[in-house]
């Protein structure tokens, strides 16, 4: 079995995902065969990964582990994230195990289910380590949630079973970092506390010497060693984000030639589809929170994916976004709907099996003459595709439930694996597709923006992600004792 080290946080969103990705790239740059692993993840930003032994099928993992696999220079595998929870309601989620739908569970029911899932976690753990020198593990939430400890599979429950040493990550940007680290030490049971080999501070701004007394205080309270203080990593903004919590902090940047408005759906999924547009120098992407109108000066509205199409469609109307998008269309504005967003653009969405909940039918936005029927079998696959209107290659993947049909599908937006996909309105200004990653194809993105009167293209988006990973790795090598961290792996 490969040696391993685990990063756990004092809370959610402390930057573990980027730190693990950066350490993976740093280890790879040292010539190590390194792999990422996250026992349990909760995110609607999913990616398609390989199912070993099945070249045709694809499975779902968290987008973070997909990014970390890129950092390692290896193909993503479903075993890198054996348990993925995709929230559908405030109290329930779809449970994905080793890439496949396992079922649905309310939060309380899931706690009872965890014991059964640990076997799958340990099975995947063994598979990920095969042929590797090092595995870098990412925890979820905080190990200090001791009320959940007895059935934990994400943090110390996993670390103690797999005997993986832990580095604790504290986020100084949110404040209270001394208390969060010292408090974690205080309330952890001894069995868990002894798994922690040290800590690091993340997201520091300014003169790090001003925190010297803080580091001394943490040492006094905990006895743990500090592996370093990581500054605010600017390159992280160029990496795909996984958790929708980051959307709450996104502010509109400087005005540019094209404003793209993106409604923040309650169950928004795969919103990293917008990242390549955000990277364009002439494009301003604005995520619009509930309660705020879609900006009238937007030239393009993109409705992203959703884990609960009918529920988000109903909320869409409650926010008045249906009126905003109708006005946008009257002004000659363009609209793109991706996956769940495509389904919302039609006349009606039906869910006869109650897959998404108790509401089994909802009127669509009527911008495309199509209708969608939800079906139990989920489509999960990487694809090869081609844009029909621009006759250019596309790249991406499908993760969706439902089948969409109707008159506007005679004008498909793409062909996926040789089969027509999506629909385009008669005037060409409304496009729907099931293809995630649509804007990641550089040549297509450039031509699409040209069709909107904007100079686009010229950016190799995938190369930008690779450069950002390299920059993060350099920063971590500079500010962390990576030698010590890697040496403590066992």
Coordinates of C-alpha atoms in Angstrom, one line a residue:
X1 CA 0.0 0.0 0.0
X2 CA 1.2 3.5 -0.8
X3 CA 2.2 5.9 2.0
X4 CA -0.5 8.5 2.8
X5 CA -1.1 11.8 4.5
X6 CA -4.5 13.5 5.1
X7 CA -5.6 17.1 5.2
X8 CA -8.5 17.8 7.5
X9 CA -9.9 21.3 8.2
X10 CA -11.1 23.2 11.2
X11 CA -14.3 23.7 9.2
X12 CA -15.7 23.6 5.7
X13 CA -14.3 25.8 2.9
X14 CA -10.9 26.3 4.6
X15 CA -9.1 25.6 1.3
X16 CA -8.4 21.8 1.6
X17 CA -9.3 21.1 -2.0
X18 CA -6.7 23.5 -3.5
X19 CA -4.1 22.6 -0.9
X20 CA -4.4 18.9 -1.8
X21 CA -4.3 19.7 -5.5
X22 CA -1.2 21.8 -5.0
X23 CA 0.5 19.2 -2.8
X24 CA -0.4 16.6 -5.5
X25 CA 1.3 18.7 -8.1
X26 CA 4.3 19.3 -5.9
X27 CA 4.7 15.6 -5.2
X28 CA 4.4 14.8 -8.9
X29 CA 7.0 17.4 -9.7
X30 CA 9.3 15.5 -7.4
X31 CA 8.8 12.4 -9.5
X32 CA 6.4 10.6 -7.1
X33 CA 3.4 8.6 -8.4
X34 CA 0.8 10.4 -6.4
X35 CA -3.0 10.0 -6.2
X36 CA -5.8 11.9 -4.5
X37 CA -8.5 10.4 -2.3
X38 CA -11.6 11.8 -0.6
X39 CA -13.7 9.2 1.3
X40 CA -16.9 11.2 1.3
X41 CA -17.8 14.4 -0.6
X42 CA -20.9 16.5 -0.7
X43 CA -21.3 18.5 -3.9
X44 CA -23.5 19.0 -7.0
X45 CA -20.4 19.8 -9.0
X46 CA -19.6 16.3 -10.3
X47 CA -17.3 15.0 -12.9
X48 CA -17.2 11.8 -14.9
X49 CA -14.5 9.4 -14.0
X50 CA -13.3 5.9 -15.1
X51 CA -14.8 2.8 -13.7
X52 CA -11.8 0.4 -13.7
X53 CA -12.5 -2.7 -15.8
X54 CA -15.3 -1.0 -17.7
X55 CA -14.1 1.0 -20.6
X56 CA -17.6 2.1 -21.7
X57 CA -19.2 3.2 -18.5
X58 CA -18.5 6.3 -16.5
X59 CA -19.1 7.1 -12.9
X60 CA -19.6 10.3 -10.9
X61 CA -17.0 11.8 -8.5
X62 CA -16.6 15.2 -7.0
X63 CA -15.2 17.9 -9.3
X64 CA -12.4 18.4 -6.7
X65 CA -11.0 14.9 -7.1
X66 CA -11.2 15.3 -10.9
X67 CA -9.0 18.5 -10.5
X68 CA -6.7 16.7 -8.1
X69 CA -6.3 13.8 -10.6
X70 CA -5.2 16.4 -13.2
X71 CA -2.7 17.7 -10.7
X72 CA -1.3 14.2 -10.3
X73 CA -1.2 13.7 -14.1
X74 CA -3.5 10.6 -14.0
X75 CA -7.0 9.8 -15.3
X76 CA -9.7 10.3 -12.7
X77 CA -11.1 7.1 -11.1
X78 CA -14.4 6.6 -9.2
X79 CA -12.3 5.2 -6.4
X80 CA -10.7 8.6 -5.8
X81 CA -14.1 9.6 -4.3
X82 CA -16.1 6.5 -3.3
X83 CA -19.0 8.3 -1.6
X84 CA -20.5 11.4 -3.2
X85 CA -23.6 13.1 -1.8
X86 CA -25.6 15.3 -4.2
X87 CA -28.1 17.5 -2.3
X88 CA -31.5 17.5 -3.8
X89 CA -33.5 19.1 -0.9
X90 CA -32.6 20.9 2.4
X91 CA -32.7 17.5 4.2
X92 CA -32.0 14.9 1.6
X93 CA -29.4 13.9 -1.0
X94 CA -28.7 11.4 -3.8
X95 CA -26.0 9.0 -2.7
X96 CA -23.4 7.9 -5.2
X97 CA -21.2 5.0 -4.3
X98 CA -18.1 4.1 -6.4
X99 CA -19.5 6.2 -9.2
X100 CA -23.1 4.8 -9.3
X101 CA -26.4 5.8 -7.8
X102 CA -26.8 3.9 -4.6
X103 CA -30.1 5.6 -3.6
X104 CA -31.5 8.6 -1.8
X105 CA -31.3 9.4 1.9
X106 CA -32.5 12.0 4.3
X107 CA -29.8 13.4 6.5
X108 CA -30.8 11.3 9.6
X109 CA -31.1 8.1 7.5
X110 CA -27.7 8.7 6.0
X111 CA -26.1 8.7 9.4
X112 CA -27.4 5.2 9.9
X113 CA -26.2 4.2 6.4
X114 CA -22.6 5.3 6.9
X115 CA -21.5 2.0 8.6
X116 CA -22.4 0.1 5.4
X117 CA -20.5 2.6 3.3
X118 CA -17.2 2.3 5.1
X119 CA -16.6 -1.0 3.4
X120 CA -16.9 0.7 0.0
X121 CA -14.6 3.5 1.2
X122 CA -11.9 1.0 2.3
X123 CA -12.3 -1.1 -0.8
X124 CA -11.7 2.1 -3.0
X125 CA -8.8 3.1 -0.6
X126 CA -7.0 -0.1 -1.4
X127 CA -7.5 0.3 -5.1
X128 CA -6.3 3.9 -5.2
X129 CA -3.1 3.0 -3.5
X130 CA -2.2 0.3 -6.0
X131 CA 1.0 1.3 -7.9
X132 CA 1.3 4.7 -6.1
X133 CA 4.1 6.1 -4.0
X134 CA 1.9 8.5 -2.2
X135 CA -1.8 9.2 -1.6
X136 CA -3.0 12.6 -0.4
X137 CA -6.4 12.4 1.3
X138 CA -8.8 15.3 1.7
X139 CA -11.3 15.3 4.7
X140 CA -14.7 16.8 4.7
X141 CA -16.1 19.4 7.0
X142 CA -14.3 19.2 10.4
X143 CA -13.2 16.4 12.7
X144 CA -14.5 18.5 15.6
X145 CA -18.1 17.6 14.7
X146 CA -17.9 15.0 17.5
X147 CA -21.7 14.5 17.5
X148 CA -21.2 12.7 14.2
X149 CA -18.0 10.8 15.2
X150 CA -19.4 7.4 16.0
X151 CA -20.3 6.8 12.3
X152 CA -17.8 9.1 10.6
X153 CA -16.3 7.9 7.3
X154 CA -15.0 11.3 6.1
X155 CA -12.5 12.4 8.7
X156 CA -11.1 10.7 11.8
X157 CA -13.3 7.7 11.3
X158 CA -11.4 7.0 8.1
X159 CA -8.0 8.2 9.4
X160 CA -8.0 5.8 12.4
X161 CA -9.3 2.8 10.3
X162 CA -6.7 3.4 7.6
X163 CA -4.0 4.6 9.9
X164 CA -3.4 7.8 8.0
X165 CA -1.6 10.7 9.8
X166 CA -3.5 14.1 9.6
X167 CA -2.4 17.7 9.0
X168 CA -5.0 20.1 10.3
X169 CA -5.8 23.2 8.1
X170 CA -6.9 26.4 9.7
X171 CA -8.4 29.3 7.7
X172 CA -7.2 32.7 9.1
X173 CA -9.2 34.7 6.6
X174 CA -12.5 33.9 8.4
X175 CA -11.1 34.9 11.8
X176 CA -10.7 32.9 15.0
X177 CA -8.1 30.6 13.7
X178 CA -6.3 30.2 17.0
X179 CA -9.5 29.2 18.8
X180 CA -10.5 26.9 15.9
X181 CA -7.2 25.0 16.1
X182 CA -6.9 25.0 19.9
X183 CA -10.6 24.1 20.2
X184 CA -10.3 21.2 17.9
X185 CA -7.4 19.9 20.0
X186 CA -9.4 20.4 23.1
X187 CA -12.5 18.4 22.2
X188 CA -11.1 15.6 20.1
X189 CA -10.9 12.2 21.9
X190 CA -7.3 11.1 22.5
X191 CA -7.6 8.4 19.8
X192 CA -8.3 11.1 17.2
X193 CA -5.9 13.7 18.6
X194 CA -2.9 11.5 18.3
X195 CA -3.5 11.1 14.5
X196 CA -2.7 14.8 14.0
X197 CA 1.0 15.4 13.3
X198 CA 0.7 19.1 12.9
X199 CA -1.2 22.0 11.3
X200 CA -0.9 24.7 8.7
X201 CA -2.5 28.1 8.4
X202 CA -4.2 29.0 5.1
X203 CA -5.3 32.2 3.3
X204 CA -3.0 34.6 5.2
X205 CA -2.8 38.2 3.9
X206 CA -0.1 40.7 4.8
X207 CA 3.1 40.4 6.9
X208 CA 3.3 36.9 8.3
X209 CA 5.7 37.9 11.1
X210 CA 2.7 39.7 12.7
X211 CA 1.3 36.2 13.4
X212 CA 4.4 34.9 15.2
X213 CA 2.7 35.3 18.6
X214 CA -0.3 33.5 17.3
X215 CA 1.8 30.5 16.3
X216 CA 3.4 30.4 19.7
X217 CA -0.1 30.5 21.3
X218 CA -1.2 27.5 19.2
X219 CA 1.9 25.6 20.2
X220 CA 1.2 26.3 23.8
X221 CA -2.3 25.1 23.6
X222 CA -1.8 22.1 21.4
X223 CA 1.9 21.1 21.3
X224 CA 1.4 20.6 17.5
X225 CA 4.1 21.7 15.1
X226 CA 3.3 24.2 12.4
X227 CA 4.2 23.2 8.8
X228 CA 3.9 26.8 7.5
X229 CA 1.6 29.7 6.8
X230 CA 0.2 29.8 3.3
X231 CA -0.6 33.2 1.8
X232 CA -3.8 34.0 -0.2
X233 CA -3.3 31.9 -3.4
X234 CA -4.3 34.2 -6.3
X235 CA -3.8 31.3 -8.7
X236 CA -6.6 29.4 -7.0
X237 CA -9.2 31.8 -8.6
X238 CA -8.2 30.2 -12.0
X239 CA -9.1 26.7 -10.8
X240 CA -12.5 25.1 -11.0
X241 CA -14.5 25.6 -7.8
X242 CA -16.4 22.7 -6.3
X243 CA -18.6 24.0 -3.5
X244 CA -21.5 26.4 -4.3
X245 CA -20.6 28.3 -1.1
X246 CA -18.0 30.2 -3.1
X247 CA -20.8 31.7 -5.2
X248 CA -22.0 33.6 -2.2
X249 CA -18.7 35.5 -2.2
X250 CA -18.4 36.2 -5.9
X251 CA -18.8 39.8 -6.8
X252 CA -19.1 41.3 -10.2
X253 CA -15.7 42.4 -11.6
X254 CA -15.0 45.4 -13.8
X255 CA -17.4 46.1 -16.7
X256 CA -16.4 44.4 -19.9
X257 CA -17.7 44.1 -23.5
X258 CA -20.1 41.2 -22.7
X259 CA -22.0 40.7 -19.4
X260 CA -23.1 37.1 -18.9
X261 CA -25.8 36.7 -16.2
X262 CA -26.0 33.4 -14.4
X263 CA -29.0 32.8 -12.0
X264 CA -27.8 31.1 -8.8
X265 CA -30.2 28.2 -8.7
X266 CA -30.9 26.7 -5.3
X267 CA -29.5 23.3 -6.4
X268 CA -27.1 24.7 -8.9
X269 CA -24.8 22.0 -10.4
X270 CA -21.6 22.0 -12.4
X271 CA -21.4 25.8 -12.4
X272 CA -17.7 25.4 -13.3
X273 CA -19.1 25.2 -16.9
X274 CA -18.8 29.0 -16.7
X275 CA -15.1 29.1 -15.8
X276 CA -13.8 29.3 -19.4
X277 CA -16.1 32.3 -20.0
X278 CA -14.8 33.9 -16.8
X279 CA -11.3 33.5 -18.2
X280 CA -12.1 35.6 -21.3
X281 CA -10.8 39.2 -21.1
X282 CA -13.8 40.6 -22.8
X283 CA -16.4 38.7 -20.7
X284 CA -17.8 39.6 -17.3
X285 CA -19.7 36.7 -15.6
X286 CA -22.2 37.8 -13.0
X287 CA -23.8 35.2 -10.7
X288 CA -27.2 36.6 -9.6
X289 CA -28.3 35.6 -6.1
X290 CA -32.0 34.9 -5.3
X291 CA -34.0 38.0 -4.7
X292 CA -32.0 40.1 -7.2
X293 CA -33.1 40.7 -10.8
X294 CA -31.2 39.5 -13.8
X295 CA -29.2 42.6 -15.0
X296 CA -30.9 44.4 -17.9
X297 CA -27.6 45.1 -19.6
X298 CA -26.6 41.4 -19.9
X299 CA -26.0 40.3 -23.5
X300 CA -26.2 36.6 -22.6
X301 CA -28.0 34.6 -19.9
X302 CA -26.7 31.1 -19.0
X303 CA -29.0 28.8 -17.0
X304 CA -26.6 26.2 -15.5
X305 CA -27.2 22.7 -14.5
X306 CA -29.5 21.7 -11.5
X307 CA -29.8 18.7 -9.2
X308 CA -33.5 19.5 -8.9
X309 CA -34.9 20.9 -12.1
X310 CA -38.5 21.2 -11.1
X311 CA -37.7 22.7 -7.7
X312 CA -35.3 25.2 -9.2
X313 CA -37.8 26.0 -12.0
X314 CA -40.4 26.9 -9.4
X315 CA -38.0 29.1 -7.5
X316 CA -36.9 30.7 -10.8
X317 CA -40.4 32.0 -11.1
X318 CA -40.6 33.0 -7.4
X319 CA -37.5 35.2 -8.0
X320 CA -39.2 36.9 -11.0
X321 CA -36.4 35.6 -13.2
X322 CA -38.9 34.3 -15.7
X323 CA -40.1 37.9 -16.4
X324 CA -36.5 39.1 -16.5
X325 CA -35.5 36.5 -19.1
X326 CA -38.6 37.2 -21.2
X327 CA -37.6 40.9 -21.2
X328 CA -34.1 39.9 -22.1
X329 CA -35.3 38.0 -25.1
X330 CA -37.5 40.9 -26.2
X331 CA -34.3 43.1 -26.2
X332 CA -32.7 40.5 -28.5
X333 CA -30.6 38.9 -25.8
X334 CA -29.1 35.4 -26.1
X335 CA -29.8 32.5 -23.8
X336 CA -27.9 29.2 -23.2
X337 CA -29.3 26.4 -21.0
X338 CA -27.0 23.6 -20.0
X339 CA -28.5 20.2 -18.8
X340 CA -31.1 21.2 -16.2
X341 CA -31.0 24.7 -17.6
X342 CA -31.9 23.2 -21.0
X343 CA -34.8 21.4 -19.5
X344 CA -36.1 24.6 -17.9
X345 CA -36.1 26.4 -21.3
X346 CA -38.8 24.1 -22.7
X347 CA -42.6 24.1 -22.4
X348 CA -42.9 21.6 -19.6
X349 CA -40.9 19.3 -17.3
X350 CA -42.6 16.1 -16.2
X351 CA -41.4 13.7 -13.5
X352 CA -43.9 10.8 -13.5
X353 CA -41.8 8.6 -11.2
X354 CA -41.4 11.3 -8.6
X355 CA -37.6 11.1 -8.9
X356 CA -37.0 14.7 -7.8
X357 CA -39.8 14.9 -5.3
X358 CA -43.5 15.3 -4.8
X359 CA -44.1 17.9 -7.5
X360 CA -44.3 15.8 -10.7
X361 CA -44.9 18.5 -13.4
X362 CA -43.9 22.1 -13.9
X363 CA -44.4 24.6 -16.7
X364 CA -41.2 25.6 -18.4
X365 CA -40.0 29.0 -19.5
X366 CA -41.2 28.4 -23.0
X367 CA -38.1 29.7 -24.8
X368 CA -37.7 26.4 -26.7
X369 CA -40.4 24.2 -28.2
X370 CA -39.4 21.1 -26.3
X371 CA -40.5 19.1 -23.3
X372 CA -38.7 16.9 -20.9
X373 CA -39.7 13.7 -19.1
X374 CA -37.5 12.5 -16.2
X375 CA -36.5 8.9 -16.4
X376 CA -35.0 6.7 -13.7
X377 CA -31.8 5.8 -15.6
X378 CA -29.1 8.4 -15.4
X379 CA -26.7 9.2 -18.3
X380 CA -23.1 9.5 -17.1
X381 CA -20.4 9.5 -19.7
X382 CA -17.5 11.4 -21.2
X383 CA -18.2 12.2 -24.8
X384 CA -16.8 13.4 -28.1
X385 CA -19.1 16.0 -29.7
X386 CA -19.3 18.6 -32.4
X387 CA -21.1 21.9 -32.6
X388 CA -23.7 21.8 -35.3
X389 CA -24.0 25.6 -36.0
X390 CA -20.2 26.2 -36.0
X391 CA -19.1 22.7 -37.2
X392 CA -16.3 22.6 -34.6
X393 CA -15.2 20.0 -32.1
X394 CA -16.5 20.1 -28.5
X395 CA -15.4 18.4 -25.4
X396 CA -17.1 17.5 -22.2
X397 CA -19.4 15.1 -20.5
X398 CA -23.0 14.2 -19.7
X399 CA -24.6 13.7 -16.2
X400 CA -28.4 13.9 -16.4
X401 CA -31.7 12.3 -15.9
X402 CA -34.4 12.9 -18.5
X403 CA -35.2 12.8 -22.2
X404 CA -36.0 16.0 -24.1
X405 CA -38.0 16.0 -27.3
X406 CA -40.0 18.5 -29.4
X407 CA -40.0 20.5 -32.7
X408 CA -37.0 22.6 -31.9
X409 CA -34.8 19.5 -31.7
X410 CA -34.8 19.5 -35.5
X411 CA -32.2 22.3 -35.0
X412 CA -29.7 20.4 -32.7
X413 CA -27.0 22.3 -31.0
X414 CA -24.5 19.5 -31.1
X415 CA -23.9 15.9 -32.0
X416 CA -22.8 13.7 -29.1
X417 CA -21.1 10.4 -30.0
X418 CA -22.7 10.9 -33.4
X419 CA -26.3 11.5 -32.0
X420 CA -28.1 14.8 -32.3
X421 CA -28.3 16.7 -28.9
X422 CA -30.1 19.8 -27.8
X423 CA -32.2 22.4 -29.5
X424 CA -31.9 25.9 -31.0
X425 CA -34.7 28.4 -31.4
X426 CA -35.8 29.5 -34.9
X427 CA -33.9 32.8 -34.5
X428 CA -30.8 31.0 -33.3
X429 CA -30.6 33.1 -30.0
X430 CA -31.7 30.4 -27.6
X431 CA -29.5 27.2 -27.3
X432 CA -30.1 24.2 -25.1
X433 CA -27.8 21.3 -24.6
X434 CA -27.0 18.4 -22.3
X435 CA -23.3 18.9 -22.8
X436 CA -21.3 20.0 -19.7
X437 CA -18.0 21.6 -20.6
X438 CA -19.4 23.3 -23.7
X439 CA -17.4 26.5 -23.3
X440 CA -14.2 24.5 -22.5
X441 CA -13.6 24.0 -26.2
X442 CA -11.3 27.0 -27.1
X443 CA -12.1 27.3 -30.8
X444 CA -15.9 26.9 -30.3
X445 CA -15.8 29.4 -27.4
X446 CA -14.0 31.9 -29.6
X447 CA -16.5 31.5 -32.5
X448 CA -19.5 31.6 -30.2
X449 CA -18.3 34.9 -28.7
X450 CA -17.6 36.3 -32.2
X451 CA -21.2 35.5 -33.1
X452 CA -22.2 37.8 -30.2
X453 CA -20.0 40.6 -31.5
X454 CA -17.2 40.0 -28.9
X455 CA -13.6 39.2 -29.6
X456 CA -13.0 35.8 -28.0
X457 CA -10.7 32.9 -28.1
X458 CA -6.9 32.9 -28.0
X459 CA -7.0 31.3 -24.6
X460 CA -6.0 27.7 -24.0
X461 CA -8.2 27.1 -21.0
X462 CA -6.9 23.7 -20.1
X463 CA -3.3 25.0 -20.2
X464 CA -4.4 27.9 -17.9
X465 CA -5.6 25.3 -15.4
X466 CA -2.3 23.5 -15.6
X467 CA -0.3 26.7 -15.1
X468 CA -2.5 27.6 -12.1
X469 CA -1.8 24.2 -10.5
X470 CA 2.0 24.8 -11.1
X471 CA 1.8 28.2 -9.5
X472 CA 0.0 26.8 -6.4
X473 CA 2.6 24.1 -6.1
X474 CA 5.4 26.6 -6.2
X475 CA 3.7 28.7 -3.5
X476 CA 3.3 25.7 -1.3
X477 CA 6.9 24.6 -1.8
X478 CA 7.9 28.2 -0.8
X479 CA 5.7 28.6 2.3
X480 CA 5.2 25.0 3.6
X481 CA 7.7 22.4 4.8
X482 CA 6.6 20.0 2.2
X483 CA 9.6 17.7 2.9
X484 CA 8.3 17.2 6.4
X485 CA 4.7 16.7 5.3
X486 CA 5.7 14.0 2.8
X487 CA 8.1 12.4 5.2
X488 CA 5.4 11.9 7.8
X489 CA 3.2 10.0 5.3
X490 CA 2.9 6.4 6.2

